[in-house]
Amino acid sequence: MTTLEVRTRQRIETIDITGLVQEAVEPDTDGICVVYTPHTTTAIAINEGADPDVAHDIERNLAALFPKKGDYRHVEGNSDAHLKSILIGPSETIPVEGGKLLLGQWQSIYFCEFDGPRRRRVFVRTQAET
Ligand code: ZN
């Protein structure tokens, strides 16, 4: 397993980690790759990477759906980040063939920060077919 260190610089940030994940995939492997973030205010997503406006639109509209201040009880003051995290989810699973991630032409893997800036981790594990 590979642990990626991701340093985020803003409270809400979408970072393309496709290249880092591909580097972490076991070469010449057929199977699956699991990308997982072990934090409660981050997420992993797959979506369009070609146009950076897509990530912008996702960030803006998640912020509209779960505003910073709302009807929240959690005393830490970051309930919006927890809700965004649970909606997007902590992991993605990607098929791997010959050591290559089988992503679509327009797909990228995103690390989603919802309560930065912080130092974060992403676990990448390749599971070979038996
Ligand atoms: Zn919290």
PDB file of N, CA, C and O in Angstrom, residues 1-2 4 17 33-39 42-44 89-92 111 121-125:
ATOM      1  N   MET A   1       0.843  -1.200   0.000  1.00  0.00           N
ATOM      2  CA  MET A   1       0.000   0.000   0.000  1.00  0.00           C
ATOM      3  C   MET A   1       0.874   1.244   0.000  1.00  0.00           C
ATOM      4  O   MET A   1       1.937   1.264   0.610  1.00  0.00           O
ATOM      5  N   THR A   2       0.417   2.273  -0.679  1.00  0.00           N
ATOM      6  CA  THR A   2       1.121   3.553  -0.721  1.00  0.00           C
ATOM      7  C   THR A   2       0.292   4.601   0.017  1.00  0.00           C
ATOM      8  O   THR A   2      -0.929   4.649  -0.130  1.00  0.00           O
ATOM      9  N   LEU A   4      -0.219   8.546   0.237  1.00  0.00           N
ATOM     10  CA  LEU A   4       0.066   9.856  -0.360  1.00  0.00           C
ATOM     11  C   LEU A   4      -0.134  10.920   0.704  1.00  0.00           C
ATOM     12  O   LEU A   4      -1.111  10.879   1.454  1.00  0.00           O
ATOM     13  N   ILE A  17      -5.453  14.239  -8.138  1.00  0.00           N
ATOM     14  CA  ILE A  17      -4.392  13.332  -7.687  1.00  0.00           C
ATOM     15  C   ILE A  17      -4.228  12.138  -8.630  1.00  0.00           C
ATOM     16  O   ILE A  17      -3.600  11.144  -8.277  1.00  0.00           O
ATOM     17  N   CYS A  33      -7.874  -0.878  -8.025  1.00  0.00           N
ATOM     18  CA  CYS A  33      -7.151   0.069  -7.186  1.00  0.00           C
ATOM     19  C   CYS A  33      -8.168   0.771  -6.292  1.00  0.00           C
ATOM     20  O   CYS A  33      -9.168   1.296  -6.783  1.00  0.00           O
ATOM     21  N   VAL A  34      -7.912   0.734  -4.999  1.00  0.00           N
ATOM     22  CA  VAL A  34      -8.763   1.435  -4.046  1.00  0.00           C
ATOM     23  C   VAL A  34      -8.031   2.692  -3.590  1.00  0.00           C
ATOM     24  O   VAL A  34      -6.858   2.626  -3.199  1.00  0.00           O
ATOM     25  N   VAL A  35      -8.713   3.826  -3.680  1.00  0.00           N
ATOM     26  CA  VAL A  35      -8.181   5.114  -3.227  1.00  0.00           C
ATOM     27  C   VAL A  35      -9.066   5.557  -2.070  1.00  0.00           C
ATOM     28  O   VAL A  35     -10.283   5.698  -2.230  1.00  0.00           O
ATOM     29  N   TYR A  36      -8.441   5.743  -0.888  1.00  0.00           N
ATOM     30  CA  TYR A  36      -9.223   5.933   0.330  1.00  0.00           C
ATOM     31  C   TYR A  36      -8.629   7.053   1.177  1.00  0.00           C
ATOM     32  O   TYR A  36      -7.414   7.102   1.387  1.00  0.00           O
ATOM     33  N   THR A  37      -9.459   7.940   1.685  1.00  0.00           N
ATOM     34  CA  THR A  37      -8.982   8.988   2.581  1.00  0.00           C
ATOM     35  C   THR A  37      -9.525   8.770   3.997  1.00  0.00           C
ATOM     36  O   THR A  37     -10.734   8.613   4.179  1.00  0.00           O
ATOM     37  N   PRO A  38      -8.623   8.705   5.006  1.00  0.00           N
ATOM     38  CA  PRO A  38      -9.040   8.334   6.362  1.00  0.00           C
ATOM     39  C   PRO A  38      -9.384   9.542   7.235  1.00  0.00           C
ATOM     40  O   PRO A  38      -8.998   9.581   8.399  1.00  0.00           O
ATOM     41  N   HIS A  39     -10.088  10.511   6.666  1.00  0.00           N
ATOM     42  CA  HIS A  39     -10.466  11.711   7.426  1.00  0.00           C
ATOM     43  C   HIS A  39     -11.973  11.929   7.316  1.00  0.00           C
ATOM     44  O   HIS A  39     -12.595  11.493   6.354  1.00  0.00           O
ATOM     45  N   THR A  42     -12.902  15.089   4.490  1.00  0.00           N
ATOM     46  CA  THR A  42     -12.355  15.035   3.127  1.00  0.00           C
ATOM     47  C   THR A  42     -13.139  13.987   2.357  1.00  0.00           C
ATOM     48  O   THR A  42     -13.988  13.285   2.931  1.00  0.00           O
ATOM     49  N   ALA A  43     -12.856  13.877   1.069  1.00  0.00           N
ATOM     50  CA  ALA A  43     -13.523  12.870   0.249  1.00  0.00           C
ATOM     51  C   ALA A  43     -12.679  12.583  -0.986  1.00  0.00           C
ATOM     52  O   ALA A  43     -11.745  13.317  -1.296  1.00  0.00           O
ATOM     53  N   ILE A  44     -13.014  11.470  -1.640  1.00  0.00           N
ATOM     54  CA  ILE A  44     -12.412  11.105  -2.923  1.00  0.00           C
ATOM     55  C   ILE A  44     -13.529  11.054  -3.956  1.00  0.00           C
ATOM     56  O   ILE A  44     -14.583  10.453  -3.701  1.00  0.00           O
ATOM     57  N   GLY A  89     -18.185  10.847  -0.124  1.00  0.00           N
ATOM     58  CA  GLY A  89     -17.677   9.531   0.267  1.00  0.00           C
ATOM     59  C   GLY A  89     -16.162   9.470   0.333  1.00  0.00           C
ATOM     60  O   GLY A  89     -15.468  10.246  -0.318  1.00  0.00           O
ATOM     61  N   PRO A  90     -15.630   8.521   1.130  1.00  0.00           N
ATOM     62  CA  PRO A  90     -14.195   8.475   1.415  1.00  0.00           C
ATOM     63  C   PRO A  90     -13.346   7.691   0.420  1.00  0.00           C
ATOM     64  O   PRO A  90     -12.125   7.646   0.563  1.00  0.00           O
ATOM     65  N   SER A  91     -13.953   7.050  -0.581  1.00  0.00           N
ATOM     66  CA  SER A  91     -13.124   6.193  -1.446  1.00  0.00           C
ATOM     67  C   SER A  91     -13.696   6.048  -2.841  1.00  0.00           C
ATOM     68  O   SER A  91     -14.881   6.312  -3.082  1.00  0.00           O
ATOM     69  N   GLU A  92     -12.829   5.611  -3.741  1.00  0.00           N
ATOM     70  CA  GLU A  92     -13.228   5.203  -5.083  1.00  0.00           C
ATOM     71  C   GLU A  92     -12.480   3.917  -5.410  1.00  0.00           C
ATOM     72  O   GLU A  92     -11.365   3.700  -4.917  1.00  0.00           O
ATOM     73  N   PHE A 111      -8.956  14.584  -4.879  1.00  0.00           N
ATOM     74  CA  PHE A 111      -8.985  14.658  -3.429  1.00  0.00           C
ATOM     75  C   PHE A 111      -9.764  15.921  -3.071  1.00  0.00           C
ATOM     76  O   PHE A 111      -9.432  17.009  -3.534  1.00  0.00           O
ATOM     77  N   ARG A 121      -3.900  12.574   4.329  1.00  0.00           N
ATOM     78  CA  ARG A 121      -3.364  11.329   3.784  1.00  0.00           C
ATOM     79  C   ARG A 121      -4.378  10.660   2.867  1.00  0.00           C
ATOM     80  O   ARG A 121      -5.592  10.770   3.080  1.00  0.00           O
ATOM     81  N   VAL A 122      -3.852   9.967   1.885  1.00  0.00           N
ATOM     82  CA  VAL A 122      -4.670   9.149   0.983  1.00  0.00           C
ATOM     83  C   VAL A 122      -3.972   7.799   0.854  1.00  0.00           C
ATOM     84  O   VAL A 122      -2.778   7.744   0.562  1.00  0.00           O
ATOM     85  N   PHE A 123      -4.704   6.737   1.108  1.00  0.00           N
ATOM     86  CA  PHE A 123      -4.161   5.386   0.941  1.00  0.00           C
ATOM     87  C   PHE A 123      -4.514   4.865  -0.452  1.00  0.00           C
ATOM     88  O   PHE A 123      -5.666   4.986  -0.884  1.00  0.00           O
ATOM     89  N   VAL A 124      -3.527   4.301  -1.125  1.00  0.00           N
ATOM     90  CA  VAL A 124      -3.732   3.712  -2.448  1.00  0.00           C
ATOM     91  C   VAL A 124      -3.290   2.266  -2.387  1.00  0.00           C
ATOM     92  O   VAL A 124      -2.138   1.969  -2.064  1.00  0.00           O
ATOM     93  N   ARG A 125      -4.206   1.373  -2.666  1.00  0.00           N
ATOM     94  CA  ARG A 125      -3.875  -0.058  -2.637  1.00  0.00           C
ATOM     95  C   ARG A 125      -4.337  -0.729  -3.928  1.00  0.00           C
ATOM     96  O   ARG A 125      -5.491  -0.572  -4.333  1.00  0.00           O
TER      97      ARG A 125
END
